[in-house]
Each structure stands twice: as C-alpha cells, then as structure tokens.
Coordinates of C-alpha atoms and ligand atoms in Angstrom, one line a residue:
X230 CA -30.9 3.9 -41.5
X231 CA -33.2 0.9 -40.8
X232 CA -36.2 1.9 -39.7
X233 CA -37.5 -1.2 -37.9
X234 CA -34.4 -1.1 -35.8
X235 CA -35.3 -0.6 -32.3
X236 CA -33.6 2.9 -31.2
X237 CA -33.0 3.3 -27.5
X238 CA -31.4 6.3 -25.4
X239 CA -28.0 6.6 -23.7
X240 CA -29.1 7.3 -20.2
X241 CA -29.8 11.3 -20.7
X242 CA -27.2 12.1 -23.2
X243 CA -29.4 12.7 -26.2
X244 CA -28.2 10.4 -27.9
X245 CA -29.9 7.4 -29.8
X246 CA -28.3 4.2 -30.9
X247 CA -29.5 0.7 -32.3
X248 CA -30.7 -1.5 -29.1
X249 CA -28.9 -4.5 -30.8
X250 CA -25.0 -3.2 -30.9
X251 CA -22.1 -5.0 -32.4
X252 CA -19.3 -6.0 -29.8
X253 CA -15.5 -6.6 -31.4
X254 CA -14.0 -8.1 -28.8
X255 CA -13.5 -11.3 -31.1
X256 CA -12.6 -9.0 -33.9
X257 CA -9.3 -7.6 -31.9
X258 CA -8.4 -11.9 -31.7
X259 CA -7.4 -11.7 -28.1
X260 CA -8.9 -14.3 -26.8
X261 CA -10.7 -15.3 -29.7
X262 CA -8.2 -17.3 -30.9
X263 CA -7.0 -14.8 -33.5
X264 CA -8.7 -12.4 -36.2
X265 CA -9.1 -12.3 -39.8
X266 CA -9.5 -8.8 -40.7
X267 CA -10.9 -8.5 -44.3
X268 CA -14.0 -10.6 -42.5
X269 CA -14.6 -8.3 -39.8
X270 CA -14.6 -4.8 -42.0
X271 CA -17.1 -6.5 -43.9
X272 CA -19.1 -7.7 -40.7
X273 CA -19.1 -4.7 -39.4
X274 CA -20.0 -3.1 -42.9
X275 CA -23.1 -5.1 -42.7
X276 CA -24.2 -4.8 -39.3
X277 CA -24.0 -0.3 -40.5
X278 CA -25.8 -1.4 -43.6
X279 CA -28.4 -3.6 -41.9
X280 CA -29.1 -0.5 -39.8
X281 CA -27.3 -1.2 -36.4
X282 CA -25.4 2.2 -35.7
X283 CA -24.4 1.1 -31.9
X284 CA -20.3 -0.6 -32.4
X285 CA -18.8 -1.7 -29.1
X286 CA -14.7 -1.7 -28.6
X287 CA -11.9 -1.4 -26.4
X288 CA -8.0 -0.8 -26.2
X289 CA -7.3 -4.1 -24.9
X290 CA -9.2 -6.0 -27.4
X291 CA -5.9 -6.8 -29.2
X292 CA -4.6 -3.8 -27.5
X293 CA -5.7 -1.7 -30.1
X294 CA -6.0 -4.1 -32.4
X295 CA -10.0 -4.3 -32.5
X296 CA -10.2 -0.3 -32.8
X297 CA -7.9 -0.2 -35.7
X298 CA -10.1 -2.7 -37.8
X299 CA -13.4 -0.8 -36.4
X300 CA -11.8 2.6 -37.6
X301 CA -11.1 1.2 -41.0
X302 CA -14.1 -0.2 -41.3
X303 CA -16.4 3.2 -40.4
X304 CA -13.9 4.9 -42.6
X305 CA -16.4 7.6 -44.7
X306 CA -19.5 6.5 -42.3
X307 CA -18.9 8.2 -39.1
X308 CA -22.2 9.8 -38.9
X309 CA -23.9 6.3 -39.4
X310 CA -22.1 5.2 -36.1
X311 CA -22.3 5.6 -32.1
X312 CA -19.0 4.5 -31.2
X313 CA -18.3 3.0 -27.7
X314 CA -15.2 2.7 -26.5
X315 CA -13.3 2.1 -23.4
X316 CA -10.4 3.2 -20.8
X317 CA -8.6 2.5 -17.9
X318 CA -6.9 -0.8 -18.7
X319 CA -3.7 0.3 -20.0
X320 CA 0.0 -1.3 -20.9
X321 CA 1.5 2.1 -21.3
X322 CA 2.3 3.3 -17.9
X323 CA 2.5 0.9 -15.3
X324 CA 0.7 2.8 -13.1
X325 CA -2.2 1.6 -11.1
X326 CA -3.0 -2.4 -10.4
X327 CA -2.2 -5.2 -12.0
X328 CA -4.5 -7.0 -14.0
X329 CA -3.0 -9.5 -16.7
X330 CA -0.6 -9.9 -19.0
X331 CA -1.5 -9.8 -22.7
X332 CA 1.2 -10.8 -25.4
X333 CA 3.7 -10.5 -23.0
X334 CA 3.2 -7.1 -21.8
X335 CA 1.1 -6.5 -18.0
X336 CA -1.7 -4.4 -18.3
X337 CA -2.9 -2.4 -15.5
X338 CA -5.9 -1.2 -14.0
X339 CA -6.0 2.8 -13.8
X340 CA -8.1 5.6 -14.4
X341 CA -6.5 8.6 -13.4
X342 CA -6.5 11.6 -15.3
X343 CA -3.2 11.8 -16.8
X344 CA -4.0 8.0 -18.0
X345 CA -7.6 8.4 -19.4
X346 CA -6.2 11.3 -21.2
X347 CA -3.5 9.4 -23.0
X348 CA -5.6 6.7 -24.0
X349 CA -8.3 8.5 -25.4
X350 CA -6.0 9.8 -27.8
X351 CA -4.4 7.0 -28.8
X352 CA -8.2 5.5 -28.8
X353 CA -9.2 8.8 -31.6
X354 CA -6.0 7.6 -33.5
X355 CA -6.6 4.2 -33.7
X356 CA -10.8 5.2 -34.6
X357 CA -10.0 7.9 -36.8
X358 CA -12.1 10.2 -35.3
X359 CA -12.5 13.5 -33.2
X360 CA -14.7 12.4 -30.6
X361 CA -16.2 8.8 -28.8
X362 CA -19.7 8.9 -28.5
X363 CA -19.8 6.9 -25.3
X364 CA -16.7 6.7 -23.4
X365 CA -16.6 3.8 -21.1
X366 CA -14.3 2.9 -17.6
X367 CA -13.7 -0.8 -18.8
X368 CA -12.6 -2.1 -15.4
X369 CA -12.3 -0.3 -11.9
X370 CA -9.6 1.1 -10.8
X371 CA -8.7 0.3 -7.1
X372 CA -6.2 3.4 -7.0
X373 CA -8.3 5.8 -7.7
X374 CA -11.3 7.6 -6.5
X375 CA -14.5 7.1 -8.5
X376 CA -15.0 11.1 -8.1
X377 CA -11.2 12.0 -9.2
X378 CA -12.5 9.7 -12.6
X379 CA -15.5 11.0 -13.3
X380 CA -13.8 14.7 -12.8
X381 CA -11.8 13.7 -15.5
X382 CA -14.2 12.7 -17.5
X383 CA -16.2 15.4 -17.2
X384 CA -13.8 17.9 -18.3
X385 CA -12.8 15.7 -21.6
X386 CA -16.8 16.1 -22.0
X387 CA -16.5 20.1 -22.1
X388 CA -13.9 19.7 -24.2
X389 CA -16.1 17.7 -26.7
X390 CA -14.2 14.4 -27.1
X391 CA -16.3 12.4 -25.4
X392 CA -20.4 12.6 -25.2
X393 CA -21.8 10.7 -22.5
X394 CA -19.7 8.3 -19.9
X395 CA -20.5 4.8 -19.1
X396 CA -18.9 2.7 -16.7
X397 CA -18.5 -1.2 -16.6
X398 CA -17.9 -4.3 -14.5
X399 CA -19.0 -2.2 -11.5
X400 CA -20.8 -2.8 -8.3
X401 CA -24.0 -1.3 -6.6
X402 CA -21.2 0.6 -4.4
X403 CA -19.4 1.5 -7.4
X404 CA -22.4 2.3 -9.3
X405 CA -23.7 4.4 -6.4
X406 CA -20.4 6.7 -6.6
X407 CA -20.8 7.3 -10.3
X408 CA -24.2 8.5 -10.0
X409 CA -23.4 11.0 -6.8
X410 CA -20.2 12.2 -8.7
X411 CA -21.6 13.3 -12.1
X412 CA -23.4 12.2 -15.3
X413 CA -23.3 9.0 -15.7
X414 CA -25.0 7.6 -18.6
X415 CA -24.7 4.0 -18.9
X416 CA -23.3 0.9 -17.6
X417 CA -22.0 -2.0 -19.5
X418 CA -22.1 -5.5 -18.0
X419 CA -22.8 -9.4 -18.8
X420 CA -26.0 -10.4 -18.9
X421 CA -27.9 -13.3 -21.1
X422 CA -30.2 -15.8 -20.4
X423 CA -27.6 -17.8 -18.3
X424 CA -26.3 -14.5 -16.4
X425 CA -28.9 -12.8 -14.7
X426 CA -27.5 -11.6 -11.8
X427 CA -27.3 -7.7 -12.2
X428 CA -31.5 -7.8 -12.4
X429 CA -30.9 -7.9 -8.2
X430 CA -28.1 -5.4 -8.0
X431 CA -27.5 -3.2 -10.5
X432 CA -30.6 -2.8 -12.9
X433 CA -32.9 -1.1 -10.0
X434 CA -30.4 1.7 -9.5
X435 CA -29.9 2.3 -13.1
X436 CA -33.8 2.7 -13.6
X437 CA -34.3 4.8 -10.7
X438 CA -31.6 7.4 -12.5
X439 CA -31.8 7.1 -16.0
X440 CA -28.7 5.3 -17.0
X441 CA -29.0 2.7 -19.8
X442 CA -27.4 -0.7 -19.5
X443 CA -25.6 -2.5 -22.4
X444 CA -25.8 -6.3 -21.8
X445 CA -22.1 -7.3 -22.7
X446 CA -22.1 -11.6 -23.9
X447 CA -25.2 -11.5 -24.7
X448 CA -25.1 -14.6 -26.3
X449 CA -22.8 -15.9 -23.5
X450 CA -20.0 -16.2 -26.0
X451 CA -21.8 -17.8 -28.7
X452 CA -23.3 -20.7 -27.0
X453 CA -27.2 -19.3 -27.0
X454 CA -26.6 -19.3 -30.4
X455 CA -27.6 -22.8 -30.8
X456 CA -25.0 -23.4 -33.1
X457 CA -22.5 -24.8 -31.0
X458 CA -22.1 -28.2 -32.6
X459 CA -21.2 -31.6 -30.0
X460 CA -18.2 -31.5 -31.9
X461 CA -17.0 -27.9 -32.5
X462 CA -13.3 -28.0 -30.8
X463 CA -12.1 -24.3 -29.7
X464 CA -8.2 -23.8 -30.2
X465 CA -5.3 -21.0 -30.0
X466 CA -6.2 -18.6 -27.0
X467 CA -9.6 -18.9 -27.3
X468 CA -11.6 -18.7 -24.1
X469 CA -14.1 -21.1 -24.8
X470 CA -11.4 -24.1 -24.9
X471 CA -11.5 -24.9 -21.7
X472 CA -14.8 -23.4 -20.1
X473 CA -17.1 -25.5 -18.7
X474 CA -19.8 -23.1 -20.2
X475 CA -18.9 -25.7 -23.1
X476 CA -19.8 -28.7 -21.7
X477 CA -21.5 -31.4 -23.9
X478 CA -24.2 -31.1 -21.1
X479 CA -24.7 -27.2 -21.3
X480 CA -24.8 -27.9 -25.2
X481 CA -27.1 -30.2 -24.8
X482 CA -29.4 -28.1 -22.8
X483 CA -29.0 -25.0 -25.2
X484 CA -30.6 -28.1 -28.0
X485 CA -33.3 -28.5 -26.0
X486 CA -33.9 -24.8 -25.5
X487 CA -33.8 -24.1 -29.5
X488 CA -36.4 -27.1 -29.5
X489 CA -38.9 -25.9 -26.7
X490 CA -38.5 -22.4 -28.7
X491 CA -38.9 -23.6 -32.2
X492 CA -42.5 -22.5 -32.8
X493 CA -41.8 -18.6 -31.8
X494 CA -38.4 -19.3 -34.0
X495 CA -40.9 -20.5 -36.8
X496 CA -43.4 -17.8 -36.2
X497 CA -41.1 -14.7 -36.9
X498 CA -39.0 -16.9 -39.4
X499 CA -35.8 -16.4 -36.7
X500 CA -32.9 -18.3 -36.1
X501 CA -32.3 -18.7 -32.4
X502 CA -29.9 -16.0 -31.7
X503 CA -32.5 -13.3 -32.6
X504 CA -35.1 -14.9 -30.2
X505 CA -32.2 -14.7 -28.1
X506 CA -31.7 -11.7 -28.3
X507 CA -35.1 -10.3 -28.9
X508 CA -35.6 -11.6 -25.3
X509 CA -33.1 -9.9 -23.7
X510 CA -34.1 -6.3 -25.4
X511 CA -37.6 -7.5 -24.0
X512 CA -36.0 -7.7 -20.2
X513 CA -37.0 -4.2 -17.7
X514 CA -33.9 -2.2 -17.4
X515 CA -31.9 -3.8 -20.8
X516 CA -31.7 -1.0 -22.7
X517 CA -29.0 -2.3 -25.6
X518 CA -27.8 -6.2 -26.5
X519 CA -25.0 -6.0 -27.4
X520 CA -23.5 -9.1 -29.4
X521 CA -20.0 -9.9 -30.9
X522 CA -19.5 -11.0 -34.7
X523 CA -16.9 -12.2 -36.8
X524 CA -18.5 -12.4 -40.1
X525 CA -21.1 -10.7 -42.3
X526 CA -23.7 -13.9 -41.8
X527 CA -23.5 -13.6 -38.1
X528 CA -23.7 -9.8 -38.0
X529 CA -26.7 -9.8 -40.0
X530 CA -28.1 -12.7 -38.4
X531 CA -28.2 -10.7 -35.2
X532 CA -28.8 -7.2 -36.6
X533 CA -32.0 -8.5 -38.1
X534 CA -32.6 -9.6 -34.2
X535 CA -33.8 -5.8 -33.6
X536 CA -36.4 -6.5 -36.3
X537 CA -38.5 -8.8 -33.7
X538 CA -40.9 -8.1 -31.5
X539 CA -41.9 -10.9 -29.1
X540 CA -45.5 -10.6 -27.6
X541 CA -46.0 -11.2 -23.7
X542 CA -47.3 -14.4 -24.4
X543 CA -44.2 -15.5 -26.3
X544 CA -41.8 -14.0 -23.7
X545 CA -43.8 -15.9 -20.9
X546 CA -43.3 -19.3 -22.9
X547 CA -39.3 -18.5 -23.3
X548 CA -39.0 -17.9 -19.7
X549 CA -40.9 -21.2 -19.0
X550 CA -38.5 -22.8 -21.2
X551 CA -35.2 -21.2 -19.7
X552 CA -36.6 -22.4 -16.5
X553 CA -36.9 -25.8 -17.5
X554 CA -33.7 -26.6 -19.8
X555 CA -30.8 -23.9 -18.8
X556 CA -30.8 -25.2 -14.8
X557 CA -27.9 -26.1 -13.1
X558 CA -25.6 -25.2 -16.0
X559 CA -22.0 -26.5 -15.9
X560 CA -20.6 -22.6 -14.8
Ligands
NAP857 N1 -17.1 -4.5 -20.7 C1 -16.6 -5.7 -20.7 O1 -15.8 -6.1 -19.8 C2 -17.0 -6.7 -21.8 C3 -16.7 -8.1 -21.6 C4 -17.1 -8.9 -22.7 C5 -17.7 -8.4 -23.8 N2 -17.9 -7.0 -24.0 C6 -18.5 -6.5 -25.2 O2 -19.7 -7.2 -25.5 C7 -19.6 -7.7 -26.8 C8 -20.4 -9.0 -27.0 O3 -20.0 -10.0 -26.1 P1 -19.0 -11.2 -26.6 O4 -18.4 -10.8 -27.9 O5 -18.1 -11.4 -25.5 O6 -19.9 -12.4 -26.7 P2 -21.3 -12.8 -27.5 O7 -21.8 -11.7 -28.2 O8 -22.1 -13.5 -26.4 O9 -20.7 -14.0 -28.5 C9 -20.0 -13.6 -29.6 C10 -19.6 -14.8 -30.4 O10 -20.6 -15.7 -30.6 C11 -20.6 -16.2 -32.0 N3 -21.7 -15.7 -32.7 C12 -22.2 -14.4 -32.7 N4 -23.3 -14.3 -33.4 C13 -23.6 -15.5 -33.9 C14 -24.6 -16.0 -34.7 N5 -25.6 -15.2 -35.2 N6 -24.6 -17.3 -35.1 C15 -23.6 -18.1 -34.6 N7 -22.6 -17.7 -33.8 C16 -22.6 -16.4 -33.5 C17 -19.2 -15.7 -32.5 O11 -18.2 -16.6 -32.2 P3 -17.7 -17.9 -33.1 O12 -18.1 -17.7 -34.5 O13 -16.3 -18.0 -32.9 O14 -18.5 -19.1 -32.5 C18 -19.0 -14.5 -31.7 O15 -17.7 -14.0 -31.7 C19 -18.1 -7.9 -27.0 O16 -17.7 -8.1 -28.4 C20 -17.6 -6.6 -26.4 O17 -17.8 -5.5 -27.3 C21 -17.5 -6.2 -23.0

C-alpha cells in the first residue's frame, strides 16, 4: 500500500479506505457513451497499484456491466480493495417505482428485503467475492420504509455479507431516518466545486453522528479537470452531449480557474484535477473524493491527487478563485 495516501474511516465501521476512491460509473458505458474493457482493468489495476484501495460501483452501471469488469479486475487482490457497491435500483422484479429505462428494460426503485437480498447476490457474483465492504441504497425507495431497509440491512450485516451501510441521494429527512433506525455509516452524494449544496443540508448531520460522506462527480463529470477542450464533441449516450454544464462559457470559466490556480498547480508539480481534488478532501465533513476513470493516465493522475496536501493559505486562494471564475455557471 501507498503510504502517502490519505486513509480516512467509514463512519464507525472500522474500516479504513483511500480518501481519493475510484468511481466506474463510466467504466459500466451507460451513459458514458460506451466502455472499452481492456482500458478499465488496467485503470483500475493502477489506481490498486498507485495505492487507492476505495473502488466505487453499482448494478445499474451497465446493469452489471461496471461490476463485472471491477470483479475481473480485483481478481487475486481482494484484500488490497474496499469495495462499494450499491442496491435498490433494480430491473429484476418490477416491484417498487419507476425510475428509467435502461437498454430497453424499466428499472425500478425498491429496497425491500426480498429485493436487496436478490441483488446482493447477483452483486457477489458479478464481484467475485463473499462480502461488500460498504453496501450502499443507491436511490430512495418511495415504497418502502427507511426502517423496513435498514432492518434488512442489518441482518445481511450479521450474516457477514455486508460491513458497514451507506445510503445515497438522500435528504436531511431521509438521512434523519437512517441514523434513528440503525448504523449508518456513510452517505454518498455529488459534491465538487460547482455543487456545494449538501455543506447546508446534509454535511452537519453527518458530522454530528459519525457518518462519512463520499463526494460522488467530484470532478463534475470531467469538466474541473481542465481538460475539456473548446472543441471536445461528446457522442453515443453520453451525458455530457447535451448538458449545459458544457457550455463554451462554463469551459471557459474552468480556463480561467486552471490559470488563477497555476502557481499552487506549479508548486506541488499537479495537474488541475489533483488540486481539484485535493480541495475537496480539504472541505469539513468530505471524508472520501471519489472520482471516475477510464484509463490508467487518468486513474493515476487522480490517485496521485491523495499525495497533496494544500496549506490554509493555498486553500484560501482556491476559494478566492472559485469565487471569482466558477459564478453563474451555465447549470
Ligand atoms: N450514487 C450516485 O448516484 C452516483 C452518481 C454519480 C456518480 N457516482 C459515483 O461517483 C463516481 C465519480 O463520479 P463520476 O464518474 O460521475 O464523475 P467525475 O469523477 O466527476 O468525472 C469522471 C470523468 O472525468 C474524466 N476524467 C477523470 N479523471 C480525469 C483526469 N485526471 N484527466 C482528465 N479527465 C478525467 C473522465 O471522462 P472522459 O475521459 O470521458 O472525459 C471520467 O470518466 C462515479 O464513477 C460513481 O462511482 C455515484
């Protein structure tokens, strides 16, 4: 293991994982525009070699796509790994509510038992494994009580599949019910420079109970990257094609960022993504960053992010900047 890789706790689970994480959402192709396989394995190879132990996934990423690919990839190196992964969004049973469709088939919101259950199985399958590290409720379930959930949870805790539960894309309310109904020990939601708004809502109640928070798009989908050329065109399903995150302006603004930041980029030798996320590791209640990666150059590029530590000086000049260039972006 890396040992200049920030570690961080999973809420009161024990367990320790890299602060910067490796997301596959782009690895399963769903709205990525499609996946190339032998690339990810060796991204994710390199992100476990550069010392990042923390891999993010998810059933619906390709539905089940993204989890095959990580379980080939951690094949022989379980014990280097903390794996995330997620329920409750499910094109199995029809049961709960409707969500989306995703290559043709509707996928549904629902986390009751009998569900949860099922997936996690198919989820070990898919991973190779005996047991998720963090098992996370990907989406909320309007069908079913938060308490009936967490019950369930609980139970596939005892019985040593799972070792710690995190919920995501959930509200204070939400959040609230979690906490009263058991052991929750982290949340997962976005947050980057351009999304802040959980530091009002949800970050004060999961520092007042010990639950860690994984900031999901942490380089709001590539853009804080810097790298996000006038000209780059997105095509296929990708989500970026028609954002208006993608703006020439919001580009433009991101340039002027990387500028106003150049001299702490030259001063720890970074590229922009690892001041990036740097930053947001720096931000009270952040616990993990975790950042998606299609390629060994990007997954290094941002594993090395948990290498650099930015004084309060330096963090008091990026905020100054973000204030200044990334107003009034095109949403
Ligand atoms: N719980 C949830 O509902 C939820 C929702 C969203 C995400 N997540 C999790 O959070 C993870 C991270 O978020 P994300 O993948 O949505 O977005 P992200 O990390 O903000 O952006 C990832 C994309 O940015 C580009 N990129 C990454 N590193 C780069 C680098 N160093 N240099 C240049 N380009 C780079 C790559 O796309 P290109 O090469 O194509 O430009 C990559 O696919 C996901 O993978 C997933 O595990 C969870």
């Amino acid at each position: 293991m890396n040992s200049r890789q920030i570690q961080r706790a999973i809420g009161a689970s024990g367990i320790q994982a890299s602060a910067v994480g490796l997301g596959t959402w782009a690895i399963g192709g769903w709205m990525w525009g499609g996946t190339d396989e032998q690339a990810s394995i060796r991204a994710i190879e390199a992100s476990i070699d550069a010392g990042v132990s923390l891999i993010d996934t998810a059933p619906a990423y390709g539905l089940g796509r993204s989890e095959e690919i990580v379980g080939k990839a951690i094949k022989g190196k379980r014990d280097k790994v903390v794996i995330a992964t997620k329920c409750g969004l499910n094109w199995h049973s029809g049961k709960g509510n409707h969500f989306f469709d995703q290559d043709g088939k509707p996928v549904h919101r629902y986390l009751g038992a009998d569900g949860i259950a099922y997936e996690l199985d198919q989820s070990l399958r898919r991973l190779g494994t005996d047991h998720i590290d963090l098992y996370i409720t990907h989406w909320q379930d309007p069908t079913t009580p938060i308490a009936e959930t967490v019950a369930a949870l609980e139970k596939l805790k005892a019985a040593g599949k799972i070792r710690a539960i995190g919920a995501s894309n959930v509200n204070p309310e939400e959040l609230n019910q979690y906490v009263a109904a058991g052991q929750l020990d982290a949340i997962q939601e976005r947050y980057s420079m351009i999304d802040r708004e959980i530091e009002g809502t949800l970050l004060p109640i999961t520092q007042r109970n010990d639950v860690a928070t994984l900031s999901y798009s942490s380089l709001a989908l590539g853009l804080l990257t810097g790298s996000i050329e006038p000209g780059r065109a997105f095509s296929g399903d990708d989500q970026r094609k028609d954002n208006p995150r993608f703006s020439a302006s919001n580009r433009q603004k991101v340039a002027t960022l990387k500028q106003a930041i150049q001299p702490i980029s030259d001063q720890h030798k970074a590229s922009m993504a690892q001041i990036v996320i740097a930053w947001t590791l720096a931000q009270p209640g952040i616990t993990f960053a975790l950042c998606g990666a299609r390629n060994p150059e990007q997954a290094l590029d941002n594993a090395r992010a948990g290498e650099v530590r930015l004084s309060s000086e330096e963090r008091t000049s990026i905020d100054k900047a973000i204030a200044m260039h990334l107003n009034q972006m095109d949403a």
